[in-house]
């Protein structure tokens, strides 16, 4: 049984359609990502998963239960780490965890033990009596993650967990998420960081303007929509332009820069290297960013 | 407006009440100073400065000392300020700036339970403030013992009324400084014209009818009845009005707050 089943889900706000007929499933134990630029409809989708926003139309089933009818049962098995800091600034670090457990009606001694474990896991034990207002962004996010895990959820929902964090904090969060993945926890993540999705997720959908425009495993998507190997050439010559046109090479011409999608160590790559790479060529592996930019266009967005 | 399902309201709201209590616990010593000292200030000011001007007040066929007439109204207005401020400014901060409700709405607690918890909490706070005031007023002889103790549960009821209408405004108001509007247009006239500083029977009938609309008038009457054993109105009528007010504005508060919170 799938842990999330979304069928033809639509979310409208007045005349604006935030989520425009999307369908996807997430399997138990999977780390699934919703990837997309700001305003793509990721957060709206996430909010429908945990029953914060009602669906305009379509069906959303979590653990096989309907979110409209069984929201309370579903939410008691979910952990949600929201994008904004929703921690209680009036309470201490430890109190934040304990009070939260009460909303789930957890047994008190279980909650206390669980809080200690999580403080340990997120390296927050030393801060247990600190006021939330005194925490840095990275610490606050770790506490928010700890809080989401208090009721031992079967599914963890993460809405842009690393947005706004410094590199150290980001990696700390990633390490924890890796660890949770190893333990078999199902997770859904939204992000606009391509590397985050690529490194962490088993499978993802790319959203844009409320629609799903691609779905698959990160590596498969790279091969399908970009290439395993990418060559970037600054200030391409006419000669190179003619060459790629004549040889029907997969490429994007950005004017000042030409991007060629190739196979790693292939014929094309060596040809380009020999003939055109006198000055500035960059050889690198293809990534989700290439996929994303190719699918959604490179223009500036509102 | 949104449908209301019976299954969406359970006793789970008590956990948010506890959350508010724990938060309040950190500042309660400061907060309790207000109800402890406030009646003293008023009684001093009106007793020393004002009663020389007014002498005695004709109320319910009695000749009352001005401070004795006014003291029960202080209890009722304290109940009003405490509960109304809690579901307006304080709830707004929790909802809008601290995103506390958003956090709670990711747990098995419904939006209705969040709203009800806020209203019940505000009423509880009003009740506590009134209890503290009575510890001053009873020994000073401004409230009968033990009858005046019934003002404590009454303050809970009155608190529900003011908290409901406060929550209703919180659901409507776009920014926090806009609370000036309901305070200026509703709370201030209510504070002045609810038989608080002068008996409603002393003013023209057309103005007296106006007072009947204010929940504070009914609470002042009941409080005065419990404190000094005299009133100009009928207690059951006052109680019924307060209950009706709670039901109407409680329902409206759920409506405006749900529209605001559910996106």
XYZ file of C-alpha atoms in Angstrom:
565
model
C 0.000 0.000 0.000
C 1.250 3.473 -0.869
C 1.803 5.846 2.026
C 0.577 8.829 -0.011
C -1.814 8.654 -2.932
C -2.679 11.935 -4.594
C -5.170 11.793 -7.421
C -6.017 14.792 -9.585
C -5.440 17.194 -6.740
C -6.357 20.812 -7.409
C -5.948 23.764 -5.043
C -7.378 27.148 -5.941
C -7.240 30.401 -4.010
C -9.997 32.578 -5.434
C -9.005 32.746 -9.071
C -5.388 31.665 -8.611
C -4.662 27.979 -9.146
C -1.765 26.998 -6.897
C -1.900 23.267 -7.601
C -3.247 22.276 -10.963
C -4.345 18.651 -11.210
C -1.402 16.674 -9.875
C -1.235 12.946 -9.174
C 1.589 11.066 -7.488
C 2.230 8.267 -5.030
C 4.836 7.750 -2.343
C 5.727 4.283 -1.135
C 6.539 3.268 2.398
C 10.205 3.774 3.229
C 10.733 6.095 0.322
C 12.425 9.504 0.454
C 10.389 11.560 -1.957
C 10.928 15.150 -3.038
C 8.827 17.892 -4.522
C 11.206 20.100 -6.395
C 10.371 23.433 -7.940
C 10.929 27.169 -7.926
C 9.201 29.450 -5.436
C 5.504 29.568 -6.156
C 5.462 26.208 -7.953
C 2.835 24.849 -5.573
C 5.098 22.732 -3.346
C 3.999 24.160 -0.023
C 0.341 24.112 -1.078
C 0.733 20.425 -1.901
C 2.447 19.693 1.403
C -0.268 21.527 3.325
C -2.910 19.373 1.689
C -0.980 16.248 2.663
C -1.174 17.064 6.357
C -4.688 18.402 6.173
C -3.891 22.040 6.854
C -5.459 23.139 3.559
C -8.599 21.512 2.209
C -8.447 20.256 -1.385
C -10.417 22.210 -3.978
C -10.920 18.929 -5.815
C -9.328 15.518 -6.209
C -8.410 12.890 -3.646
C -5.620 12.684 -1.128
C -5.064 9.469 0.775
C -2.440 9.103 3.476
C -1.817 5.658 4.975
C -4.828 4.595 2.879
C -7.080 7.017 4.808
C -8.867 10.002 3.310
C -7.403 13.296 4.556
C -10.793 15.015 4.633
C -12.508 12.428 6.788
C -9.666 10.964 8.849
C -7.408 13.986 9.291
C -7.015 13.423 13.011
C -5.904 9.812 12.667
C -3.553 10.778 9.864
C -2.006 13.713 11.704
C -1.350 11.582 14.762
C 0.920 9.409 12.584
C 2.646 12.309 10.803
C 5.527 14.570 11.683
C 5.640 17.956 10.017
C 8.578 20.323 9.882
C 7.172 23.553 8.518
C 9.021 26.096 6.467
C 8.534 28.967 8.898
C 9.764 28.777 12.435
C 6.643 27.689 14.307
C 8.455 26.902 17.539
C 7.071 28.368 20.721
C 9.332 31.340 21.511
C 7.985 31.589 25.062
C 9.129 28.077 25.965
C 12.514 26.443 26.418
C 13.973 23.888 24.024
C 12.899 20.907 26.120
C 9.479 22.398 26.882
C 8.856 22.801 23.175
C 9.185 19.051 22.748
C 7.152 18.095 25.797
C 4.264 20.489 25.110
C 4.128 19.298 21.530
C 3.821 15.689 22.655
C 0.705 16.664 24.585
C -1.108 17.597 21.407
C -0.563 13.965 20.381
C -1.722 12.780 23.806
C 1.486 10.822 24.262
C 2.179 9.057 27.499
C 4.168 11.477 29.683
C 7.042 9.192 30.607
C 7.365 8.038 27.005
C 7.417 11.683 25.918
C 10.161 12.569 28.393
C 12.325 9.668 27.248
C 11.674 10.472 23.611
C 12.584 14.129 24.151
C 15.935 13.128 25.693
C 16.692 10.807 22.778
C 15.885 13.488 20.242
C 17.859 16.193 22.025
C 20.774 13.791 21.904
C 20.215 12.879 18.261
C 20.112 16.510 17.166
C 22.981 17.547 19.452
C 20.739 19.864 21.441
C 21.234 18.401 24.915
C 23.423 21.307 25.984
C 20.720 23.739 24.935
C 17.827 22.003 26.632
C 17.025 24.916 28.925
C 17.780 27.658 26.418
C 15.010 29.956 25.267
C 13.989 29.331 21.698
C 14.475 33.017 20.906
C 18.181 32.643 21.685
C 18.727 29.830 19.161
C 20.500 30.357 15.852
C 18.722 29.454 12.624
C 20.430 26.080 12.386
C 19.665 25.113 15.975
C 16.054 26.235 15.644
C 15.643 24.098 12.545
C 17.113 21.087 14.315
C 14.704 21.637 17.177
C 11.839 21.870 14.741
C 12.941 18.547 13.250
C 13.191 17.016 16.701
C 9.705 18.252 17.505
C 8.332 16.763 14.284
C 9.762 13.398 15.342
C 8.374 13.456 18.902
C 5.341 11.295 18.253
C 7.381 8.690 16.340
C 5.738 9.430 12.997
C 5.555 6.923 10.166
C 5.929 9.741 7.680
C 8.015 12.884 8.046
C 7.091 15.937 6.011
C 9.789 18.530 5.475
C 8.958 21.853 3.895
C 12.224 23.435 2.756
C 14.181 22.251 5.780
C 17.465 23.912 4.816
C 16.339 27.193 3.284
C 18.249 30.054 4.860
C 20.769 27.880 6.718
C 24.545 28.294 6.501
C 26.512 25.448 4.858
C 27.483 23.853 8.190
C 23.911 23.790 9.433
C 22.682 22.511 6.105
C 25.081 19.589 6.234
C 24.155 18.821 9.801
C 20.490 18.653 8.810
C 21.355 16.482 5.830
C 23.354 14.080 8.017
C 20.383 13.648 10.317
C 18.013 13.088 7.417
C 20.396 10.471 5.968
C 20.430 8.720 9.300
C 16.628 8.729 9.473
C 16.463 7.386 5.944
C 18.726 4.519 6.937
C 16.307 3.698 9.734
C 13.581 3.308 7.107
C 11.504 6.400 7.836
C 9.322 7.566 4.945
C 9.937 11.195 4.105
C 8.580 13.858 1.804
C 10.707 16.906 1.204
C 10.172 20.137 -0.674
C 13.132 22.154 -1.774
C 14.413 24.416 -4.462
C 17.949 23.237 -3.870
C 18.681 20.770 -6.618
C 21.708 19.274 -4.908
C 19.629 18.590 -1.826
C 17.065 16.632 -3.810
C 19.731 14.866 -5.828
C 21.714 13.752 -2.802
C 18.919 12.776 -0.477
C 15.999 11.502 -2.478
C 15.068 8.194 -3.970
C 12.514 9.723 -6.285
C 11.149 13.154 -7.036
C 8.708 15.192 -9.020
C 9.557 18.553 -10.514
C 6.746 21.077 -10.193
C 6.248 24.319 -12.022
C 3.185 26.568 -12.094
C 1.238 24.048 -10.052
C 1.862 21.135 -12.376
C 4.170 18.141 -12.301
C 6.459 18.435 -15.274
C 8.746 15.469 -14.629
C 8.936 12.502 -12.330
C 11.534 9.852 -11.633
C 14.767 8.956 -9.907
C 17.329 11.783 -9.877
C 19.812 9.896 -12.046
C 17.176 8.787 -14.554
C 15.884 12.326 -14.878
C 19.390 13.627 -15.521
C 19.953 11.107 -18.276
C 16.529 11.673 -19.800
C 16.342 15.464 -19.748
C 20.001 16.513 -19.645
C 23.009 14.226 -19.878
C 25.480 12.444 -17.686
C 28.215 14.694 -18.932
C 27.982 18.384 -19.626
C 30.406 20.720 -21.356
C 30.086 24.444 -20.807
C 31.930 26.703 -23.231
C 32.205 30.426 -22.583
C 32.202 32.737 -25.583
C 31.588 30.019 -28.188
C 32.982 30.577 -31.669
C 30.879 30.499 -34.847
C 32.791 27.418 -35.777
C 31.572 25.605 -32.667
C 28.010 26.783 -33.253
C 28.125 25.375 -36.774
C 29.652 22.167 -35.528
C 26.922 21.465 -32.999
C 24.224 22.335 -35.520
C 25.677 20.149 -38.245
C 26.228 17.203 -35.944
C 22.805 17.553 -34.321
C 24.404 17.755 -30.914
C 22.112 18.179 -27.921
C 22.841 21.704 -26.659
C 21.565 24.995 -25.311
C 22.880 28.223 -26.788
C 22.756 31.001 -24.227
C 24.612 33.536 -26.354
C 27.639 34.097 -24.155
C 27.734 30.467 -23.244
C 27.061 27.171 -24.978
C 26.088 24.085 -23.053
C 26.596 20.696 -24.654
C 24.984 17.558 -23.299
C 27.185 14.577 -23.976
C 28.013 11.078 -22.874
C 30.869 10.721 -20.440
C 34.166 9.978 -22.208
C 32.289 9.707 -25.519
C 33.343 10.576 -29.035
C 31.608 13.949 -28.960
C 33.340 14.925 -25.776
C 36.802 14.244 -27.105
C 36.025 15.983 -30.392
C 34.921 19.117 -28.601
C 37.882 18.959 -26.276
C 40.343 18.733 -29.165
C 38.808 21.232 -31.515
C 37.168 23.923 -29.468
C 38.502 23.909 -25.990
C 41.472 26.153 -26.444
C 40.355 28.640 -23.884
C 37.492 28.075 -21.529
C 35.671 24.806 -21.304
C 34.213 23.225 -18.233
C 33.597 19.508 -18.143
C 31.296 18.378 -15.398
C 28.666 15.797 -14.577
C 25.096 16.580 -15.463
C 22.868 17.433 -12.526
C 19.293 18.143 -11.611
C 19.850 21.827 -12.098
C 20.382 21.153 -15.803
C 17.184 19.130 -15.889
C 15.318 21.795 -14.064
C 16.527 24.682 -16.180
C 15.907 22.789 -19.390
C 12.366 21.934 -18.368
C 11.350 25.253 -16.859
C 13.357 27.640 -19.024
C 16.111 29.989 -17.999
C 14.178 33.249 -18.047
C 13.855 35.363 -14.930
C 10.669 34.762 -13.060
C 8.374 37.147 -11.323
C -19.266 30.066 6.157
C -17.473 26.865 7.084
C -19.358 23.866 8.234
C -18.938 22.796 11.803
C -18.511 19.111 12.471
C -19.126 17.842 15.944
C -16.132 15.501 15.742
C -13.850 18.495 15.257
C -14.414 19.698 18.807
C -13.069 17.465 21.567
C -11.418 17.988 24.926
C -8.062 18.017 23.199
C -8.260 21.810 23.395
C -7.154 21.527 27.012
C -3.565 20.880 25.901
C -3.393 24.352 24.386
C -4.873 25.734 27.580
C -2.021 24.049 29.450
C 0.463 25.477 26.965
C -0.842 28.961 27.650
C -0.731 28.347 31.380
C 2.915 27.263 31.230
C 3.794 30.328 29.178
C 1.883 32.551 31.556
C 3.503 30.927 34.556
C 6.787 32.642 33.726
C 5.259 36.091 34.003
C 2.404 35.578 36.420
C 4.012 37.420 39.309
C 4.129 40.607 37.303
C 0.689 39.992 35.857
C -0.899 39.501 39.244
C 0.338 42.841 40.478
C -2.160 44.574 38.199
C -5.389 43.099 39.639
C -3.876 43.317 43.108
C -3.078 47.018 42.946
C -5.620 48.306 40.457
C -8.674 48.317 42.778
C -6.592 50.078 45.392
C -5.704 52.880 42.980
C -9.266 53.337 41.812
C -10.726 53.286 45.291
C -8.136 55.738 46.526
C -8.674 58.055 43.587
C -12.456 57.958 43.629
C -12.746 57.718 47.395
C -10.441 60.659 48.109
C -10.949 62.797 45.077
C -14.343 62.059 43.656
C -16.734 61.121 46.437
C -16.540 64.652 47.837
C -18.156 65.836 44.603
C -20.852 63.159 44.268
C -21.664 62.305 47.838
C -23.969 59.286 47.843
C -25.374 57.339 44.942
C -29.020 56.335 44.617
C -28.982 52.748 43.482
C -31.761 50.150 43.708
C -33.464 52.189 46.389
C -30.310 52.402 48.485
C -28.056 55.268 49.386
C -24.568 53.998 48.634
C -21.189 55.506 49.243
C -19.673 56.209 45.843
C -16.713 53.823 46.269
C -19.009 51.071 47.460
C -21.144 51.558 44.347
C -18.156 51.559 42.062
C -15.970 48.775 43.515
C -18.020 45.846 42.056
C -17.846 47.485 38.631
C -14.060 47.413 38.888
C -14.267 43.636 39.232
C -16.421 43.391 36.116
C -14.265 45.721 34.024
C -11.108 43.859 35.065
C -12.781 40.704 33.788
C -13.496 42.492 30.512
C -10.013 43.915 29.982
C -8.272 40.662 30.848
C -10.275 38.441 28.544
C -10.661 40.923 25.693
C -6.953 41.751 25.595
C -6.034 38.085 25.689
C -7.983 37.054 22.588
C -7.145 40.235 20.703
C -3.538 41.372 21.144
C -2.132 38.217 22.704
C -3.889 35.769 20.397
C -2.982 37.915 17.408
C 0.691 37.759 18.363
C 0.483 33.987 18.760
C -1.343 33.586 15.479
C 0.410 36.112 13.273
C 3.913 36.716 14.612
C 4.745 33.530 16.503
C 2.906 31.146 14.134
C 1.985 29.074 17.161
C -1.352 28.053 15.659
C 0.291 26.941 12.422
C 2.554 24.675 14.459
C -0.353 23.220 16.403
C -2.369 22.652 13.242
C 0.200 20.089 12.109
C -0.792 17.917 15.093
C -4.028 16.005 15.777
C -5.692 19.193 17.048
C -8.398 20.922 15.015
C -8.624 24.600 14.224
C -11.858 24.783 16.240
C -10.051 23.380 19.268
C -7.326 26.014 18.929
C -9.909 28.805 18.895
C -11.918 27.374 21.770
C -8.735 26.907 23.800
C -7.856 30.564 23.338
C -11.316 31.709 24.417
C -11.440 29.390 27.435
C -7.919 30.382 28.413
C -8.808 34.091 28.269
C -11.845 33.448 30.449
C -9.692 31.520 32.922
C -7.255 34.400 33.100
C -10.097 36.829 33.766
C -11.320 34.511 36.496
C -7.882 34.453 38.122
C -7.646 38.252 38.004
C -11.041 38.595 39.656
C -10.049 36.120 42.366
C -6.962 38.213 43.107
C -9.016 41.421 43.227
C -11.419 39.885 45.706
C -8.553 39.173 48.098
C -8.248 42.969 48.344
C -11.912 43.994 48.121
C -13.362 41.516 50.612
C -11.070 42.470 53.542
C -11.654 46.168 52.775
C -15.385 45.566 53.056
C -16.249 46.394 49.446
C -17.539 42.899 48.728
C -19.658 40.634 50.917
C -18.168 37.414 52.152
C -18.826 34.648 51.115
C -21.379 35.742 48.494
C -18.846 37.731 46.489
C -16.845 34.562 45.918
C -19.449 33.654 43.317
C -17.946 36.488 41.274
C -15.135 34.051 40.428
C -17.236 31.585 38.400
C -19.201 34.556 37.102
C -15.965 36.076 35.833
C -15.397 32.909 33.832
C -18.773 33.354 32.163
C -18.197 37.053 31.541
C -14.699 36.232 30.334
C -16.130 33.855 27.744
C -18.337 36.666 26.425
C -15.551 39.241 26.032
C -13.075 36.646 24.815
C -15.522 35.506 22.124
C -16.058 38.960 20.738
C -12.315 39.651 20.971
C -11.587 36.485 19.008
C -14.211 37.524 16.474
C -12.316 40.789 15.912
C -8.998 38.925 15.733
C -10.427 36.900 12.866
C -11.312 40.070 10.981
C -8.601 42.577 11.683
C -5.797 42.881 9.101
C -3.032 44.347 11.297
C -2.484 44.507 15.019
C -2.788 48.303 15.302
C -6.316 48.097 13.892
C -7.482 46.798 17.284
C -7.736 50.487 18.192
C -10.960 50.531 16.250
C -13.023 48.001 18.235
C -11.496 49.328 21.436
C -12.454 52.907 20.632
C -15.865 52.128 19.159
C -16.955 49.255 21.358
C -14.916 48.713 24.499
C -14.533 52.345 25.589
C -18.230 53.276 25.338
C -19.092 49.989 27.002
C -16.619 50.715 29.798
C -18.243 54.112 30.422
C -21.937 53.404 29.877
C -22.525 50.032 31.531
C -23.543 51.266 34.946
C -19.899 51.264 35.930
C -19.404 54.832 37.132
C -23.044 55.903 37.435
C -26.306 53.947 37.657
C -28.043 53.352 34.350
C -31.347 54.238 36.055
C -30.063 57.797 36.437
C -29.734 58.479 32.722
C -32.514 59.008 30.122
C -34.347 55.883 28.961
C -33.107 56.018 25.374
C -29.500 55.877 26.647
C -30.361 53.189 29.168
C -31.641 50.901 26.426
C -28.292 51.351 24.714
C -26.556 50.044 27.821
C -28.644 46.867 27.750
C -26.839 45.796 24.581
C -23.446 45.860 26.282
C -22.479 42.555 27.915
C -20.545 44.557 30.498
C -23.770 46.104 31.795
C -25.124 42.644 32.578
C -21.873 41.549 34.169
C -21.666 44.718 36.278
C -25.228 44.202 37.502
C -24.568 40.590 38.470
C -21.260 41.436 40.116
C -22.845 44.246 42.119
C -25.592 41.887 43.190
C -23.045 39.365 44.446
C -20.816 41.971 46.106
C -23.337 44.196 47.837
C -26.607 42.284 47.500
C -28.396 44.940 45.482
C -29.207 45.324 41.796
C -31.536 47.193 39.479
C -32.050 44.421 36.991
C -33.075 40.757 37.129
C -30.232 38.243 37.558
C -31.730 35.541 35.338
C -32.215 38.019 32.519
C -28.572 39.171 32.859
C -27.320 35.592 32.881
C -29.433 34.675 29.864
C -28.118 37.671 27.940
C -24.501 36.726 28.677
C -25.118 33.143 27.584
C -26.755 34.279 24.376
C -23.888 36.667 23.721
C -21.346 33.866 24.207
C -23.205 31.564 21.848
C -23.584 34.171 19.108
C -20.070 35.576 19.244
C -18.467 32.211 19.943
C -19.972 30.945 16.720
C -18.988 34.106 14.826
C -15.448 33.890 16.215
C -15.137 30.320 14.931
C -16.296 31.561 11.547
C -13.923 34.489 11.163
C -10.943 32.671 12.671
C -11.428 29.586 10.521
C -11.617 31.720 7.424
C -8.424 33.410 8.476
C -6.445 30.314 9.490
C -7.497 27.761 6.895
C -5.835 28.542 3.614
